[in-house]
mmCIF file of C-alpha atoms in Angstrom:
data_model
loop_
_atom_site.group_PDB
_atom_site.id
_atom_site.type_symbol
_atom_site.label_atom_id
_atom_site.label_comp_id
_atom_site.label_asym_id
_atom_site.label_seq_id
_atom_site.Cartn_x
_atom_site.Cartn_y
_atom_site.Cartn_z
ATOM 1 C CA MET A 233 0.492 -0.455 -0.218
ATOM 2 C CA LYS A 234 1.687 3.065 -1.207
ATOM 3 C CA ALA A 235 0.821 7.054 -0.003
ATOM 4 C CA GLU A 236 -0.256 9.565 -2.536
ATOM 5 C CA ILE A 237 -1.126 12.930 -2.777
ATOM 6 C CA HIS A 238 -4.366 14.103 -3.758
ATOM 7 C CA HIS A 239 -4.203 17.852 -3.582
ATOM 8 C CA LEU A 240 -1.347 20.018 -2.339
ATOM 9 C CA GLU A 241 -1.302 23.872 -1.659
ATOM 10 C CA SER A 242 0.446 26.431 0.209
ATOM 11 C CA ASN A 243 -0.992 28.368 3.097
ATOM 12 C CA ASP A 244 0.532 31.847 2.287
ATOM 13 C CA HIS A 245 -0.877 31.593 -1.379
ATOM 14 C CA VAL A 246 -4.614 32.025 -2.960
ATOM 15 C CA ASP A 247 -3.658 28.983 -4.933
ATOM 16 C CA TRP A 248 -0.919 27.000 -6.510
ATOM 17 C CA ASN A 249 -0.076 29.045 -9.633
ATOM 18 C CA ASP A 250 -0.041 31.906 -7.024
ATOM 19 C CA PHE A 251 2.465 30.473 -4.904
ATOM 20 C CA VAL A 252 4.195 29.316 -8.958
ATOM 21 C CA ARG A 253 4.363 33.096 -9.227
ATOM 22 C CA TYR A 254 5.560 33.690 -6.236
ATOM 23 C CA GLN A 255 9.618 35.175 -5.889
ATOM 24 C CA SER A 256 11.196 34.692 -2.941
ATOM 25 C CA PRO A 257 12.925 38.043 -1.476
ATOM 26 C CA ASP A 258 16.114 35.429 -0.572
ATOM 27 C CA PRO A 259 14.974 31.836 -2.167
ATOM 28 C CA TYR A 260 17.525 30.334 0.235
ATOM 29 C CA ASP A 261 16.395 31.497 3.620
ATOM 30 C CA ASP A 262 12.446 31.152 3.049
ATOM 31 C CA PHE A 263 10.382 28.561 4.415
ATOM 32 C CA GLY A 264 6.481 27.690 4.268
ATOM 33 C CA TRP A 265 3.195 25.727 5.552
ATOM 34 C CA PHE A 266 2.063 22.962 2.799
ATOM 35 C CA HIS A 267 -1.666 21.404 3.282
ATOM 36 C CA VAL A 268 -1.325 18.084 1.788
ATOM 37 C CA THR A 269 -4.620 16.186 1.408
ATOM 38 C CA ILE A 270 -2.720 12.152 1.345
ATOM 39 C CA GLY A 271 -4.731 9.447 0.502
ATOM 40 C CA VAL A 272 -3.927 5.369 -0.688
ATOM 41 C CA SER A 273 -2.626 5.510 -4.088
ATOM 42 C CA GLY A 274 -5.786 4.808 -6.306
ATOM 43 C CA VAL A 275 -7.758 5.213 -3.942
ATOM 44 C CA THR A 276 -10.229 8.835 -3.932
ATOM 45 C CA GLY A 277 -10.517 10.765 -0.580
ATOM 46 C CA GLY A 278 -7.416 11.265 2.155
ATOM 47 C CA ASN A 279 -6.593 12.559 5.181
ATOM 48 C CA ASP A 280 -5.745 16.592 5.533
ATOM 49 C CA PHE A 281 -1.655 16.847 6.368
ATOM 50 C CA GLN A 282 0.006 20.659 7.453
ATOM 51 C CA VAL A 283 3.889 20.332 6.441
ATOM 52 C CA CYS A 284 6.521 23.170 7.187
ATOM 53 C CA VAL A 285 9.257 23.431 4.382
ATOM 54 C CA ALA A 286 12.245 25.588 4.801
ATOM 55 C CA THR A 287 15.688 25.773 3.663
ATOM 56 C CA PRO A 288 18.470 25.345 6.164
ATOM 57 C CA ARG A 289 18.813 29.164 6.418
ATOM 58 C CA ALA A 290 15.447 29.555 7.714
ATOM 59 C CA VAL A 291 15.287 27.034 10.122
ATOM 60 C CA GLY A 292 16.451 29.123 12.653
ATOM 61 C CA ARG A 293 13.912 31.319 13.109
ATOM 62 C CA ILE A 294 11.484 28.686 12.604
ATOM 63 C CA LYS A 295 13.320 26.874 15.425
ATOM 64 C CA ARG A 296 12.578 30.417 17.715
ATOM 65 C CA GLY A 297 8.713 29.666 17.572
ATOM 66 C CA GLY A 298 9.419 25.630 18.751
ATOM 67 C CA PHE A 299 8.618 23.971 15.766
ATOM 68 C CA VAL A 300 11.477 22.094 13.440
ATOM 69 C CA PRO A 301 10.988 22.111 9.831
ATOM 70 C CA SER A 302 9.795 18.815 8.588
ATOM 71 C CA ILE A 303 10.677 18.835 5.528
ATOM 72 C CA LEU A 304 14.398 20.819 3.991
ATOM 73 C CA VAL A 305 15.154 22.301 0.760
ATOM 74 C CA ASP A 306 18.298 23.597 -1.025
ATOM 75 C CA GLN A 307 16.254 26.482 -2.786
ATOM 76 C CA PHE A 308 12.220 27.801 -2.055
ATOM 77 C CA ASP A 309 10.476 27.776 -5.214
ATOM 78 C CA ALA A 310 7.391 25.670 -6.049
ATOM 79 C CA ALA A 311 8.994 23.346 -8.149
ATOM 80 C CA THR A 312 11.976 22.927 -5.648
ATOM 81 C CA VAL A 313 8.917 22.548 -2.601
ATOM 82 C CA GLU A 314 6.427 20.323 -4.763
ATOM 83 C CA LYS A 315 8.918 17.646 -6.016
ATOM 84 C CA SER A 316 10.319 18.017 -2.132
ATOM 85 C CA ILE A 317 7.039 17.027 -0.701
ATOM 86 C CA ARG A 318 6.172 14.589 -3.475
ATOM 87 C CA ASP A 319 9.450 12.151 -2.727
ATOM 88 C CA ARG A 320 8.674 11.742 0.648
ATOM 89 C CA VAL A 321 5.033 11.179 0.412
ATOM 90 C CA ASP A 322 5.827 8.986 -1.979
ATOM 91 C CA SER A 323 8.542 6.916 -0.031
ATOM 92 C CA VAL A 324 5.830 6.163 2.079
ATOM 93 C CA SER A 325 4.507 2.861 2.416
ATOM 94 C CA GLY A 326 3.253 -0.016 4.375
ATOM 95 C CA HIS A 327 0.139 -2.710 4.979
ATOM 96 C CA SER A 328 -2.815 -0.549 6.648
ATOM 97 C CA TRP A 329 -3.930 3.500 6.653
ATOM 98 C CA GLU A 330 -2.496 3.162 9.685
ATOM 99 C CA GLN A 331 0.846 2.201 9.031
ATOM 100 C CA LEU A 332 0.805 4.949 6.136
ATOM 101 C CA VAL A 333 -0.015 7.855 9.051
ATOM 102 C CA ASP A 334 2.041 6.957 11.422
ATOM 103 C CA GLN A 335 5.070 6.984 8.606
ATOM 104 C CA LEU A 336 3.435 10.780 7.602
ATOM 105 C CA ARG A 337 2.881 11.668 11.303
ATOM 106 C CA GLU A 338 7.042 12.058 11.005
ATOM 107 C CA PHE A 339 6.736 14.655 9.061
ATOM 108 C CA MET A 340 4.033 16.351 9.538
ATOM 109 C CA HIS A 341 0.899 17.070 11.328
ATOM 110 C CA TRP A 342 -2.217 15.250 10.731
ATOM 111 C CA GLU A 343 -5.791 16.309 10.970
ATOM 112 C CA TYR A 344 -6.677 14.193 13.746
ATOM 113 C CA GLU A 345 -3.638 15.039 15.789
ATOM 114 C CA GLY A 346 -4.318 14.944 19.092
ATOM 115 C CA MET A 347 -7.567 13.173 18.950
ATOM 116 C CA ALA A 348 -8.400 9.945 21.167
ATOM 117 C CA GLY A 349 -7.102 6.998 19.372
ATOM 118 C CA SER A 350 -4.082 8.993 17.806
#
């Protein structure tokens, strides 16, 4: 069983095309949060996750807020961010949805985080 991205969007932009047009003031020192809907490959539907993507230079600013980014990229632009998120999610596999979620929760915040049974 493989995890698959069904939807990806930037939390800071109107839509993905807006993020594609975004020109970071310093693409080597930037970060952002992304909403990702992930399900089982070939199956409709999924759960929502949030993931922080950052360059190494931006990590210090984020850590001051009490959080360490989950996916590091060399450069902060739409193509690099999308490929990094997709590669990371594509590496997740298991025998059940619960196993997939456990692996995804290692680098993303799950929509049901903190609820009973999670």
